[in-house]
Short mmCIF file of C-alpha atoms and ligand atoms in Angstrom, two decimals:
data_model
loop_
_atom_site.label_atom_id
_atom_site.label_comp_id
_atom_site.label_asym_id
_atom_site.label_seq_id
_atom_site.Cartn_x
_atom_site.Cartn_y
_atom_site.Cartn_z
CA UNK A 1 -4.56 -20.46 29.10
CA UNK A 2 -2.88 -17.13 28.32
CA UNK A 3 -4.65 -15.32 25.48
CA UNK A 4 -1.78 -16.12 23.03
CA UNK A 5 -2.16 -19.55 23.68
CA UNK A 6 -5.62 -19.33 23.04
CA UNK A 7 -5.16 -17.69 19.68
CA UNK A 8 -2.63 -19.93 19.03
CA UNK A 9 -5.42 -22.86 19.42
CA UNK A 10 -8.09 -21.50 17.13
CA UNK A 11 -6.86 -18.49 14.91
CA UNK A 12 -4.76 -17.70 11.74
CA UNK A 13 -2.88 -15.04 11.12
CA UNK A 14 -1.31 -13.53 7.86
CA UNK A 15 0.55 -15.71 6.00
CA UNK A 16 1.29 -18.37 8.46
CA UNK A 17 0.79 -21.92 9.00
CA UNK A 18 -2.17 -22.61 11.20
CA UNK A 19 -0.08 -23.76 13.43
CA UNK A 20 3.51 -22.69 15.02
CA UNK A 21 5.77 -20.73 17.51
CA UNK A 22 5.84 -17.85 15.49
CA UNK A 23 6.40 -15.37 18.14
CA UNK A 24 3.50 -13.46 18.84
CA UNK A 25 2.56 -10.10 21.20
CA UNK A 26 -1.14 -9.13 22.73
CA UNK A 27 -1.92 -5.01 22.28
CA UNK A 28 -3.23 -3.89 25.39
CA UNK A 29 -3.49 -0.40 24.50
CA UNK A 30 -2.71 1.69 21.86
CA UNK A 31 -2.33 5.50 21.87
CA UNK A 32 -0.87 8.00 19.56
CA UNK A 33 2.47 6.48 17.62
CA UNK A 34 2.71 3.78 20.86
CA UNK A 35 1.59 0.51 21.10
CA UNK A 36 1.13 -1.38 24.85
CA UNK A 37 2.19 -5.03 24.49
CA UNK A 38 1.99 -8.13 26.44
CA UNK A 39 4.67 -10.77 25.15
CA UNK A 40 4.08 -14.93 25.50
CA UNK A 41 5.31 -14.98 29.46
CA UNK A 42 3.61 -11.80 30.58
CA UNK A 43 6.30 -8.95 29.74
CA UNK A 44 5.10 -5.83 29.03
CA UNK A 45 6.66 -4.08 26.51
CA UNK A 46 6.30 0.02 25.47
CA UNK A 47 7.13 0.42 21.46
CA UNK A 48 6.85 2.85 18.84
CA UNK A 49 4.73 1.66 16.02
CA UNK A 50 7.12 2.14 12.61
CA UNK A 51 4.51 -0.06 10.64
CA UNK A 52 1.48 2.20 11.21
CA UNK A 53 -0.60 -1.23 11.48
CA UNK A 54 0.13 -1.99 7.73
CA UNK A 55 0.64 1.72 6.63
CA UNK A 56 -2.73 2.65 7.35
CA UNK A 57 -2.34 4.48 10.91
CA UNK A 58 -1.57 7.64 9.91
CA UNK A 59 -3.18 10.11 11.97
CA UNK A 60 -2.09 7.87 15.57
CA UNK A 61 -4.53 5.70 17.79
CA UNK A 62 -7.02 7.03 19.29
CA UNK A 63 -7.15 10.10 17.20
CA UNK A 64 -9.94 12.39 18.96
CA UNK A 65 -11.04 13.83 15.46
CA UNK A 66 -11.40 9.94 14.30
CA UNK A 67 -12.82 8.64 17.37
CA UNK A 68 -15.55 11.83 17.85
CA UNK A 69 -16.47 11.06 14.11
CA UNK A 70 -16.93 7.39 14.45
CA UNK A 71 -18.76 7.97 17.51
CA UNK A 72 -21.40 10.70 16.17
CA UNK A 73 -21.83 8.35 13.03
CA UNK A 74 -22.81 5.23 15.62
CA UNK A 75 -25.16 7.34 17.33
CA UNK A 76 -26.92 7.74 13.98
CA UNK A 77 -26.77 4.85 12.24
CA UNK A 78 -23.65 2.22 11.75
CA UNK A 79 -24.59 0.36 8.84
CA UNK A 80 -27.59 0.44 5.66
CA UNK A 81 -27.35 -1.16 2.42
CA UNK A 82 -26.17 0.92 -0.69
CA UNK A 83 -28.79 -0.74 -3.19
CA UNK A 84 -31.12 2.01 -3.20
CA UNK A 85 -30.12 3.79 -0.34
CA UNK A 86 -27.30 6.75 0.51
CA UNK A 87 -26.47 8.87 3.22
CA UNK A 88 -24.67 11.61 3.37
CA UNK A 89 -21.08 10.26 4.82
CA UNK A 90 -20.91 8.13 1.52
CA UNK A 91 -21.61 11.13 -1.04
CA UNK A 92 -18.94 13.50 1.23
CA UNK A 93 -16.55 11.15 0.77
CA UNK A 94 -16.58 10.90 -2.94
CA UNK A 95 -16.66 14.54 -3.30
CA UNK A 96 -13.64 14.70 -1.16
CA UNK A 97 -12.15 11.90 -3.03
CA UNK A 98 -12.40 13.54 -6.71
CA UNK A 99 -11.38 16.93 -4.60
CA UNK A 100 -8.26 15.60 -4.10
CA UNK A 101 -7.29 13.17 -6.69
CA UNK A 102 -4.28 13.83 -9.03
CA UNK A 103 -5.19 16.08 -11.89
CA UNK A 104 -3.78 18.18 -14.75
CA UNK A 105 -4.90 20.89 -17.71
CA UNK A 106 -6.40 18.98 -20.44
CA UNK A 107 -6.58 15.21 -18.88
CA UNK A 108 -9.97 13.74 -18.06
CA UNK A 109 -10.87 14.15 -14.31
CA UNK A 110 -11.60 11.03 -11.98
CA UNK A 111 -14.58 11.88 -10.99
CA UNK A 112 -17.06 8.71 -10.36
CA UNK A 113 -16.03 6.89 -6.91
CA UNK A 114 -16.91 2.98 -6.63
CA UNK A 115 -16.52 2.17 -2.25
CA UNK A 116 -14.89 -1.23 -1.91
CA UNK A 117 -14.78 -2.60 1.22
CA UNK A 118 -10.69 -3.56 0.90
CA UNK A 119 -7.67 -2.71 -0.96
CA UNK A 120 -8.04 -5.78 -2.86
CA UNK A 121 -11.60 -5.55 -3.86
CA UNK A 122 -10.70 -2.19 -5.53
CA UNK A 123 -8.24 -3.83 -7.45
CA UNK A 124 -10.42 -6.17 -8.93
CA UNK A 125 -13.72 -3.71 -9.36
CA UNK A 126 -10.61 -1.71 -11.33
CA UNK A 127 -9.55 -4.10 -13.48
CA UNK A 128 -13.36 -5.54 -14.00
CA UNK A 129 -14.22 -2.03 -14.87
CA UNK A 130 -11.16 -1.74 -17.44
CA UNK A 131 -12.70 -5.13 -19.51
CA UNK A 132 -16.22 -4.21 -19.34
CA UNK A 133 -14.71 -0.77 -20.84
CA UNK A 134 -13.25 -2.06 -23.45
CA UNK A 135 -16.15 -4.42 -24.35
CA UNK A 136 -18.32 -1.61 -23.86
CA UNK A 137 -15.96 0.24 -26.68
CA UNK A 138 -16.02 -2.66 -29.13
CA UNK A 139 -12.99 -4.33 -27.96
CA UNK A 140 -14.29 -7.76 -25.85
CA UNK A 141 -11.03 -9.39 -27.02
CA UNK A 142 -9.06 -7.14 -24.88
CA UNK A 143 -8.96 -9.05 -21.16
CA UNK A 144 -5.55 -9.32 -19.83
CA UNK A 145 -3.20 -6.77 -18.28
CA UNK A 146 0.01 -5.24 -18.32
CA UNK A 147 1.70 -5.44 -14.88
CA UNK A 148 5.11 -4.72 -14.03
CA UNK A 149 7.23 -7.11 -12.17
CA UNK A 150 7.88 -6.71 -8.37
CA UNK A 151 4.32 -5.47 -8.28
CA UNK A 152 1.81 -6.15 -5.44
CA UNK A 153 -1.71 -5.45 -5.81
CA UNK A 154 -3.56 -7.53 -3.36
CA UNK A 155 -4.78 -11.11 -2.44
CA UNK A 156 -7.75 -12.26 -4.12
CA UNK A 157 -7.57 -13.90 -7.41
CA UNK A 158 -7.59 -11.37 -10.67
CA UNK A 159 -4.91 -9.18 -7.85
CA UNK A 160 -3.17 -11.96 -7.45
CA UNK A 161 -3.04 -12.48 -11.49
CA UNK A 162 -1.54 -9.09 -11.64
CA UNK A 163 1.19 -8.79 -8.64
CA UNK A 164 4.62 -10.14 -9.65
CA UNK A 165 4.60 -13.46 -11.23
CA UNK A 166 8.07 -15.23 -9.51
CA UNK A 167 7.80 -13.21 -5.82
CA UNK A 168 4.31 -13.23 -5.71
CA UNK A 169 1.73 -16.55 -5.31
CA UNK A 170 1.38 -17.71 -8.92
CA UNK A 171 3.33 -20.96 -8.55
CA UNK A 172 0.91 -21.92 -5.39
CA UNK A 173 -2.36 -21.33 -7.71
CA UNK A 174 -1.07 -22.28 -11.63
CA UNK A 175 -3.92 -22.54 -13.75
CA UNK A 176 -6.09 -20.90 -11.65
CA UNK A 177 -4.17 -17.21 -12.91
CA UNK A 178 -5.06 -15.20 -15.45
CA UNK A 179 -1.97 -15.29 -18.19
CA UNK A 180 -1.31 -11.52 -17.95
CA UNK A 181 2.16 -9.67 -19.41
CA UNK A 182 4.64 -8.45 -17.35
CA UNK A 183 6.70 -5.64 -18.24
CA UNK A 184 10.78 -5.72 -16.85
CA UNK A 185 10.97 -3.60 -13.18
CA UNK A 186 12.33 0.30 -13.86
CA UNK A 187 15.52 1.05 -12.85
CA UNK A 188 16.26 2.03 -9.57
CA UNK A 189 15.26 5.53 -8.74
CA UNK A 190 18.60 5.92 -6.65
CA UNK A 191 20.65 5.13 -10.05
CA UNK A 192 18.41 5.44 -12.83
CA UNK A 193 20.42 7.06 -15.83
CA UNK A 194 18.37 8.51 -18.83
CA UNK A 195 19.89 5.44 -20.77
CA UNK A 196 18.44 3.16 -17.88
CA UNK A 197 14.94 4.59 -18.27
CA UNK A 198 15.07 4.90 -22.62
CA UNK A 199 15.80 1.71 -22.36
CA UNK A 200 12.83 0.44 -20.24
CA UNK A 201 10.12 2.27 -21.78
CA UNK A 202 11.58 0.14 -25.10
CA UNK A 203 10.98 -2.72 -23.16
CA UNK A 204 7.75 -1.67 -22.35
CA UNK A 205 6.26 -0.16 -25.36
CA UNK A 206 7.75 -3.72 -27.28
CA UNK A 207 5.21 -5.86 -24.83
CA UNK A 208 2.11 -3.11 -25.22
CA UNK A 209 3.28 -3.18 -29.40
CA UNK A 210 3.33 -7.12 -29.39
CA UNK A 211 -0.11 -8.00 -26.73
CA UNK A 212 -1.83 -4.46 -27.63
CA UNK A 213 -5.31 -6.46 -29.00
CA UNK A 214 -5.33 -8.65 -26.34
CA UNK A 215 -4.91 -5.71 -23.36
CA UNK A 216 -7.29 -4.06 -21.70
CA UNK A 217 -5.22 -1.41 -19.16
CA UNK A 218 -1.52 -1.14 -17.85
CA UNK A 219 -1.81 -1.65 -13.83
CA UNK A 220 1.13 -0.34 -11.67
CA UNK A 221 1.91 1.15 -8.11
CA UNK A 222 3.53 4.61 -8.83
CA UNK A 223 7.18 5.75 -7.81
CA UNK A 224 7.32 3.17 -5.00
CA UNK A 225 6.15 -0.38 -5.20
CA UNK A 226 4.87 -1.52 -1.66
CA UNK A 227 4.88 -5.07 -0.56
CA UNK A 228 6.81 -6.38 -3.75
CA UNK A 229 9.73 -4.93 -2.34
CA UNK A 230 9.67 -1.38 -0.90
CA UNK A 231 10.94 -0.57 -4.53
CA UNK A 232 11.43 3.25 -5.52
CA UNK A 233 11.91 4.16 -9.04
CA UNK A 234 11.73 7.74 -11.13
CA UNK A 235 8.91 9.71 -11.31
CA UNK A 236 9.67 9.81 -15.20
CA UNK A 237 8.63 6.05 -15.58
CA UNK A 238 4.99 6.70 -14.67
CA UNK A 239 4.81 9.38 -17.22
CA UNK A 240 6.24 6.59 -19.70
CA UNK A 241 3.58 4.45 -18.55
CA UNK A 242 0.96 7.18 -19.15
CA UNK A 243 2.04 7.73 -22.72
CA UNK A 244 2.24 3.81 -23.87
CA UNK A 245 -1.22 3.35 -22.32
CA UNK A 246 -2.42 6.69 -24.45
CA UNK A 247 -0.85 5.19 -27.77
CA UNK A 248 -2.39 1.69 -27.51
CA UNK A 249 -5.63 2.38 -26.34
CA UNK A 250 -5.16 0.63 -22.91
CA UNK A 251 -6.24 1.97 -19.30
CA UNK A 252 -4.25 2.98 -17.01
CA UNK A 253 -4.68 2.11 -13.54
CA UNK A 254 -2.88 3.31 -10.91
CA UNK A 255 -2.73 1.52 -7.57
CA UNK A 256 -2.23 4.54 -4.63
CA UNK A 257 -3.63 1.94 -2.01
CA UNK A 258 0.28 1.62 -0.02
CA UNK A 259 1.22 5.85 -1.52
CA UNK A 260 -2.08 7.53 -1.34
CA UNK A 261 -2.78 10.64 0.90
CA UNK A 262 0.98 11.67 1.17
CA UNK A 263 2.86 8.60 2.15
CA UNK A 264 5.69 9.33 -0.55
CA UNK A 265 6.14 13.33 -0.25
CA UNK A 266 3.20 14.03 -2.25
CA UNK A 267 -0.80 13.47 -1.81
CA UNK A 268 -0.35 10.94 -4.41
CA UNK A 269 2.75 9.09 -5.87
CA UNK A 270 1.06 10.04 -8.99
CA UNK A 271 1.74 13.51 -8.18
CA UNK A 272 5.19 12.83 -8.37
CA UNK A 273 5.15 12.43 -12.15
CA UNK A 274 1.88 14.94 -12.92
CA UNK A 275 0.58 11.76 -14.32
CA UNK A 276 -3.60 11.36 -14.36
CA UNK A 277 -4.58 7.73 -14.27
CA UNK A 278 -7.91 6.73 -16.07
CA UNK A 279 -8.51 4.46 -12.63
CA UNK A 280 -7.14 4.79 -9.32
CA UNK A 281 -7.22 2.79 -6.38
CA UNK A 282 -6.90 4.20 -2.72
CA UNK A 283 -7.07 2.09 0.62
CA UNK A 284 -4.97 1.62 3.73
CA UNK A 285 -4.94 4.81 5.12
CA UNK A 286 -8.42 6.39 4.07
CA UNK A 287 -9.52 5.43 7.04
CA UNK A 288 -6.52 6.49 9.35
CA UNK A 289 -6.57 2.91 9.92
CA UNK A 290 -9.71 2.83 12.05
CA UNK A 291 -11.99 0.52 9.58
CA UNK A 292 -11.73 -1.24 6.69
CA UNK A 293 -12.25 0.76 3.33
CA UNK A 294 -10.73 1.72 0.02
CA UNK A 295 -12.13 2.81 -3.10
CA UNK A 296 -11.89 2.99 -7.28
CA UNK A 297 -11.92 6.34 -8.89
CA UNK A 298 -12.29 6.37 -12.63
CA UNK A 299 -13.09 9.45 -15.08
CA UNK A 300 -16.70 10.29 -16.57
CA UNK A 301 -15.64 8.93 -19.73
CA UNK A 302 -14.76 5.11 -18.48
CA UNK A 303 -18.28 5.29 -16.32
CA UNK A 304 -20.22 6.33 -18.80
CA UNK A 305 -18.97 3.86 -21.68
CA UNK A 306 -19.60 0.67 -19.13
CA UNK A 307 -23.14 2.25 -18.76
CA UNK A 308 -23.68 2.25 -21.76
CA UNK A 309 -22.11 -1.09 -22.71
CA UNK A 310 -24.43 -4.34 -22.66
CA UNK A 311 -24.36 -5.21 -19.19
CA UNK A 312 -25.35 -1.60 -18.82
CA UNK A 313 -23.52 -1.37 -15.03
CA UNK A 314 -20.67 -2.09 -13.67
CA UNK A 315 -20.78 -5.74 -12.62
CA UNK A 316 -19.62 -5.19 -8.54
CA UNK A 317 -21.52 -4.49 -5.17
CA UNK A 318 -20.27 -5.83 -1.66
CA UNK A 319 -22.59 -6.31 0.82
CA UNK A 320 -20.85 -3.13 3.25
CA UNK A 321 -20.47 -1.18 0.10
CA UNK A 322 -20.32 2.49 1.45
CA UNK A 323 -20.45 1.36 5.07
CA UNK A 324 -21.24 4.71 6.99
CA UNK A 325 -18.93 4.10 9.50
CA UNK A 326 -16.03 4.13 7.99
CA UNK A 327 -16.95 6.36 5.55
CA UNK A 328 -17.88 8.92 8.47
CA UNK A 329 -13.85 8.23 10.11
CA UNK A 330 -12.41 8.33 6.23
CA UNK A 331 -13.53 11.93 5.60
CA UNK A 332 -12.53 13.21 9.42
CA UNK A 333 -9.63 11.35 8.14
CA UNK A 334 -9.28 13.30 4.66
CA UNK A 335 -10.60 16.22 6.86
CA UNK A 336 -7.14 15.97 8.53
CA UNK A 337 -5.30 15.49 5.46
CA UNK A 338 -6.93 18.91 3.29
CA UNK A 339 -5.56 20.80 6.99
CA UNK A 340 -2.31 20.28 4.92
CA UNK A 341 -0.15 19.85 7.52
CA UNK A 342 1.08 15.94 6.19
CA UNK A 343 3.57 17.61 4.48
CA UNK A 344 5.83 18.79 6.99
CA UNK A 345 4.90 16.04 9.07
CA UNK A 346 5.92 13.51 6.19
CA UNK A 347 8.78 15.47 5.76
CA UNK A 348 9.66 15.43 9.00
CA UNK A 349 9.12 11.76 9.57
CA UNK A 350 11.63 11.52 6.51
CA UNK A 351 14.14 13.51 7.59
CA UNK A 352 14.21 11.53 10.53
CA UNK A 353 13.98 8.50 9.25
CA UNK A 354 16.72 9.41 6.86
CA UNK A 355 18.85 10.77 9.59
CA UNK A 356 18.97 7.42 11.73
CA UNK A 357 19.07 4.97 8.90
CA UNK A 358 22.49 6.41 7.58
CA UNK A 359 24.55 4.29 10.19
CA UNK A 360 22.82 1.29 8.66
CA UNK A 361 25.13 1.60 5.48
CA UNK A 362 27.97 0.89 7.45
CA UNK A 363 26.58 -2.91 8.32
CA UNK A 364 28.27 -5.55 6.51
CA UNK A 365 25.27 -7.70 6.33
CA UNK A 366 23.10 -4.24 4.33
CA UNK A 367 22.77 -3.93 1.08
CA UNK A 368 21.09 -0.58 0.99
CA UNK A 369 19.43 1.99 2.53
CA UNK A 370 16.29 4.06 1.07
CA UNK A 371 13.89 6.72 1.94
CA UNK A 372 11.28 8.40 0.30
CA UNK A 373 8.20 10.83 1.80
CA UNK A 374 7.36 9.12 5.50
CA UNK A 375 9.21 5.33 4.37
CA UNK A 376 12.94 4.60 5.70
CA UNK A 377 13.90 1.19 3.71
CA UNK A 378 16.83 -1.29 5.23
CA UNK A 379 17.23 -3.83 2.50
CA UNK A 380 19.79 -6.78 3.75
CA UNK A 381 22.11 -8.84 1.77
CA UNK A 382 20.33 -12.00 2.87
CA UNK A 383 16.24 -12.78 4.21
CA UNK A 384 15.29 -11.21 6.86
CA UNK A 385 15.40 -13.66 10.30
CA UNK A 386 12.17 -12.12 11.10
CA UNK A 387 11.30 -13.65 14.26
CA UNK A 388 14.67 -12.20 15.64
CA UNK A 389 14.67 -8.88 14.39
CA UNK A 390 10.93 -8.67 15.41
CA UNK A 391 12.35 -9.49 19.19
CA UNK A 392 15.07 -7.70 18.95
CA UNK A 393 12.91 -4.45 17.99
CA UNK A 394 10.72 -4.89 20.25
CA UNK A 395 13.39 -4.77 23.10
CA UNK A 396 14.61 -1.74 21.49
CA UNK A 397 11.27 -0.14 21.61
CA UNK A 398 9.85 -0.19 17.80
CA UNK A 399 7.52 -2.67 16.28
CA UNK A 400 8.56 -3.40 12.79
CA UNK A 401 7.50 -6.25 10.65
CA UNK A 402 9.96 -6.73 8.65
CA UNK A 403 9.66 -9.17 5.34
CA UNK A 404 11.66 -11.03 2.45
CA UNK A 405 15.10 -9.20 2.77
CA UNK A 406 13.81 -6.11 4.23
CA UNK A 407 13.09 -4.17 6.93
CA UNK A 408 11.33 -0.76 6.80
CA UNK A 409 9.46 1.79 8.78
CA UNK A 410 6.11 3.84 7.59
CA UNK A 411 5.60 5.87 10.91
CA UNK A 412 1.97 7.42 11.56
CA UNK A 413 2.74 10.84 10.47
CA UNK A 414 2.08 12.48 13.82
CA UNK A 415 5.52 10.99 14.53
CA UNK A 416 7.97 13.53 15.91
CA UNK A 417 11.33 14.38 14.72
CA UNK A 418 12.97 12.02 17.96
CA UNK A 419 10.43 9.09 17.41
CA UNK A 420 11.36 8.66 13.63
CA UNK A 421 15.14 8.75 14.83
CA UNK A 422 14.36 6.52 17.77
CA UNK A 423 12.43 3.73 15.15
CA UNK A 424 15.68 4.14 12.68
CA UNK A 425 17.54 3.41 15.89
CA UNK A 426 16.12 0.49 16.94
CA UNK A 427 15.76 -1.07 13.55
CA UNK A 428 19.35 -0.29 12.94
CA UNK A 429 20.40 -2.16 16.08
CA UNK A 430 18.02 -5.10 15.66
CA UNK A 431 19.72 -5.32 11.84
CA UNK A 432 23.14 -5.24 13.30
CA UNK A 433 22.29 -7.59 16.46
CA UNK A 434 20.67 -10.28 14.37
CA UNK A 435 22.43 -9.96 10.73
CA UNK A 436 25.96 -8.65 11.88
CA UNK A 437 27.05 -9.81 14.77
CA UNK A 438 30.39 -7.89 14.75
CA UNK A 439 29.06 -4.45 14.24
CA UNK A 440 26.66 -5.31 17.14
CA UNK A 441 29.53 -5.88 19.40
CA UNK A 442 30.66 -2.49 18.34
CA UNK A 443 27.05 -0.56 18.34
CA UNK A 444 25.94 -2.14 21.50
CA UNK A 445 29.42 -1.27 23.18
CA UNK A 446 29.02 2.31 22.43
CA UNK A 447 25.39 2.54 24.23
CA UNK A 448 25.29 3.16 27.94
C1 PLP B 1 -2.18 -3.46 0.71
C2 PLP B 1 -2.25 -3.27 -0.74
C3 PLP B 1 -3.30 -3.83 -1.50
C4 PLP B 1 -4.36 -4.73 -0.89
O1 PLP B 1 -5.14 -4.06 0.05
P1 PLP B 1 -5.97 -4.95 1.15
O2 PLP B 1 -6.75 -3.91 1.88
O3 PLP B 1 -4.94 -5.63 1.99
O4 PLP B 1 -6.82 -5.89 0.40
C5 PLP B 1 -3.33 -3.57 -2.86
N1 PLP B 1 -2.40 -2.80 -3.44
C6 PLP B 1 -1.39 -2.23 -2.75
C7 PLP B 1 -0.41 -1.36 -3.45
C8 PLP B 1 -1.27 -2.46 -1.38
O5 PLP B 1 -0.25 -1.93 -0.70
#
């Protein structure tokens, strides 16, 4: 048995049936922006990796700075428990952390770090932390959320509870979701007129007004929502978000995990707007993609009222809380990022991106074309045939996983200038081959 056939027998994989002919590759190597794959009848196939395994890649495989880190840290020690115990890759990496997180004059700092060991977890130690705060404060009546549709925030339950209500997996789970309030999408950054955005924060200071005793925090992605739909909207829309949360007393918790560490043209989305969020998630690439991490950030204030609240801590501790490992790769990781040089390189990436996208626009079967920081966005008029444009990718050189109506890149931001434009390319031929077969007569007829 090939080894796809034997992880076809025995293993599942993200959101799919246990069983299937979703088309599948084996990585036999993996080095810098280029993955080695095997496909289902032994091809070997040399592609560019737009997806930065799930955004998270993006210093490159095999990163010597990451791999000499993780290797001095195993020749110490790999793992200890965090009750009672630290070390010192754990306490560098929350001083980095509040080093780098958003800030402004006058604004409480974040500047108490809680290490989950996934995105997800930090969502929910977040919004835990935002109900035992407002317990803590005198307010136990406030324990639901204000999320904004097309949201994603994760896969376990209370994340879940909080991601967008139609697109996301409330209908497979009903009663077993928290009833929280969901505030309209902003308008489209592309379009967004002052009237556009007045009228939203109406929208959304009406559901704070009207659920305000029964809230504990607001909970959004800033500037780009992720997985709910590779979504960009204005800056300005976070700083309305800021200032409802200020007048009602509610949290605000920002979810970097998908625009943290300069994805979006900034270190964090949040940057975008000058906004400070009370709690802030960060994930995916804090690593570089080498190990599972994230982590919650929250000011002194928030810590210190849940300390002093009844339960008198804050009710959360994984078993590989503060693993050393990867907290040893995160800060050679955030060691890369303080270097500085993500910004050209994410500006690069864009430009790049932006550059070989353009054509796309011209496809009948697009609807519209996006970029912001390191992300280059194809959005179709109909769902994506995933399975062909996946092939079809591949055979153009660029992994992509493309989902819902959308395909997208997030290059590692090592990328050069040619590799973003050769990922635009091959997405923008795997588009037109699948979704529009008359422009692929035309594309494919103008290659050699
Ligand atoms: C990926 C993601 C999560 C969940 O992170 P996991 O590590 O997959 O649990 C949460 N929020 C956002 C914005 C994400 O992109």
């Amino acid at each position: 048995m090939s080894l796809i056939q034997r992880d076809r027998a025995s293993l599942w994989h993200p959101y799919a049936p246990a069983s299937g002919n979703l088309p599948l590759w084996e990585v036999e190597e993996a080095d810098g922006v280029t993955l080695r794959l095997r496909d289902e009848d032994g091809g070997r196939h040399e592609v560019l990796d737009a997806m930065s395994s799930w955004w998270s890649v993006i210093h490159g495989y095999r990163n010597p700075l990451l791999d000499a880190a993780a290797k001095r840290q195993l020749g110490t020690f790999s793992h200890v428990m965090f009750g009672g115990l630290t070390h010192g890759p754990a306490v560098e990496l929350a001083e980095r952390l509040v080093a780098m997180a958003p800030s402004a004059e006058g604004r409480p700092r974040l500047e108490r770090v809680f290490l989950a060991d996934s995105g997800s977890i930090s969502v929910e130690v977040a919004l835990k932390l935002a109900v035992q705060f407002q317990t803590a404060a005198g307010r136990p009546k406030r324990q639901r959320f204000l999320s904004i549709r097309g949201g994603y925030h994760g896969d376990t339950f209370a994340a879940m509870g909080v991601c967008d209500p139609v697109d996301g997996m409330h209908s497979a789970f009903p009663g077993l979701l928290a009833a929280n309030v969901f505030a309209p999408r902003p308008p489209a950054a592309a379009t967004a007129t002052a009237e556009d955005i007045r009228q939203w924060r109406a929208d959304v200071e009406a559901l704070a007004s009207k659920h305000s005793d029964e809230l504990a925090a607001i909970i959004a992605e800033p500037v780009l929502q992720g997985a709910g739909g590779m979504f960009v909207y204005p800056a300005e829309c976070v700083r309305v978000l800021r200032e409802i949360a200020d007048h009602h007393g509610l949290l605000l918790i920002l979810d970097e995990i998908a625009t943290g560490f300069g994805r979006t043209g900034e270190l964090f989305a949040a940057d975008h707007a000058g906004v400070v969020p009370d709690i802030m998630c960060v994930g995916k690439a804090l690593t570089g993609g080498y190990l599972s991490l994230a982590a919650m950030l929250c000011t002194g204030e928030v810590a210190e009222t849940v300390s002093r609240g009844a339960a008198g801590a804050l009710l959360h501790g994984p078993t590989f809380m503060g693993n050393p490992l990867a907290c040893a790769v995160a800060n050679a990781s955030l060691g890369i990022i303080d270097g500085g040089a993500w910004r050209s390189d994410v500006a690069r990436v864009g430009a790049g991106l932006a550059a070989g996208l353009a054509s796309a626009r011209e496809l009948d079967a697009v609807k519209d074309v996006r970029t912001i920081g390191a992300v280059g966005v194809i959005e179709l008029r109909e769902t994506v045939d995933v399975a062909a444009v996946t092939r079809a990718a591949v055979a153009h050189g660029v992994w992509v996983r493309p989902f819902r109506n959308l395909v997208y890149a997030m290059p590692p931001y090592i990328s050069t200038a040619a590799e973003a434009g050769a990922m635009a390319a091959g997405m923008v031929a795997a588009v037109a081959e699948v979704h529009d077969e008359r422009d692929a007569g035309l594309l494919t007829g103008a290659r050699p």
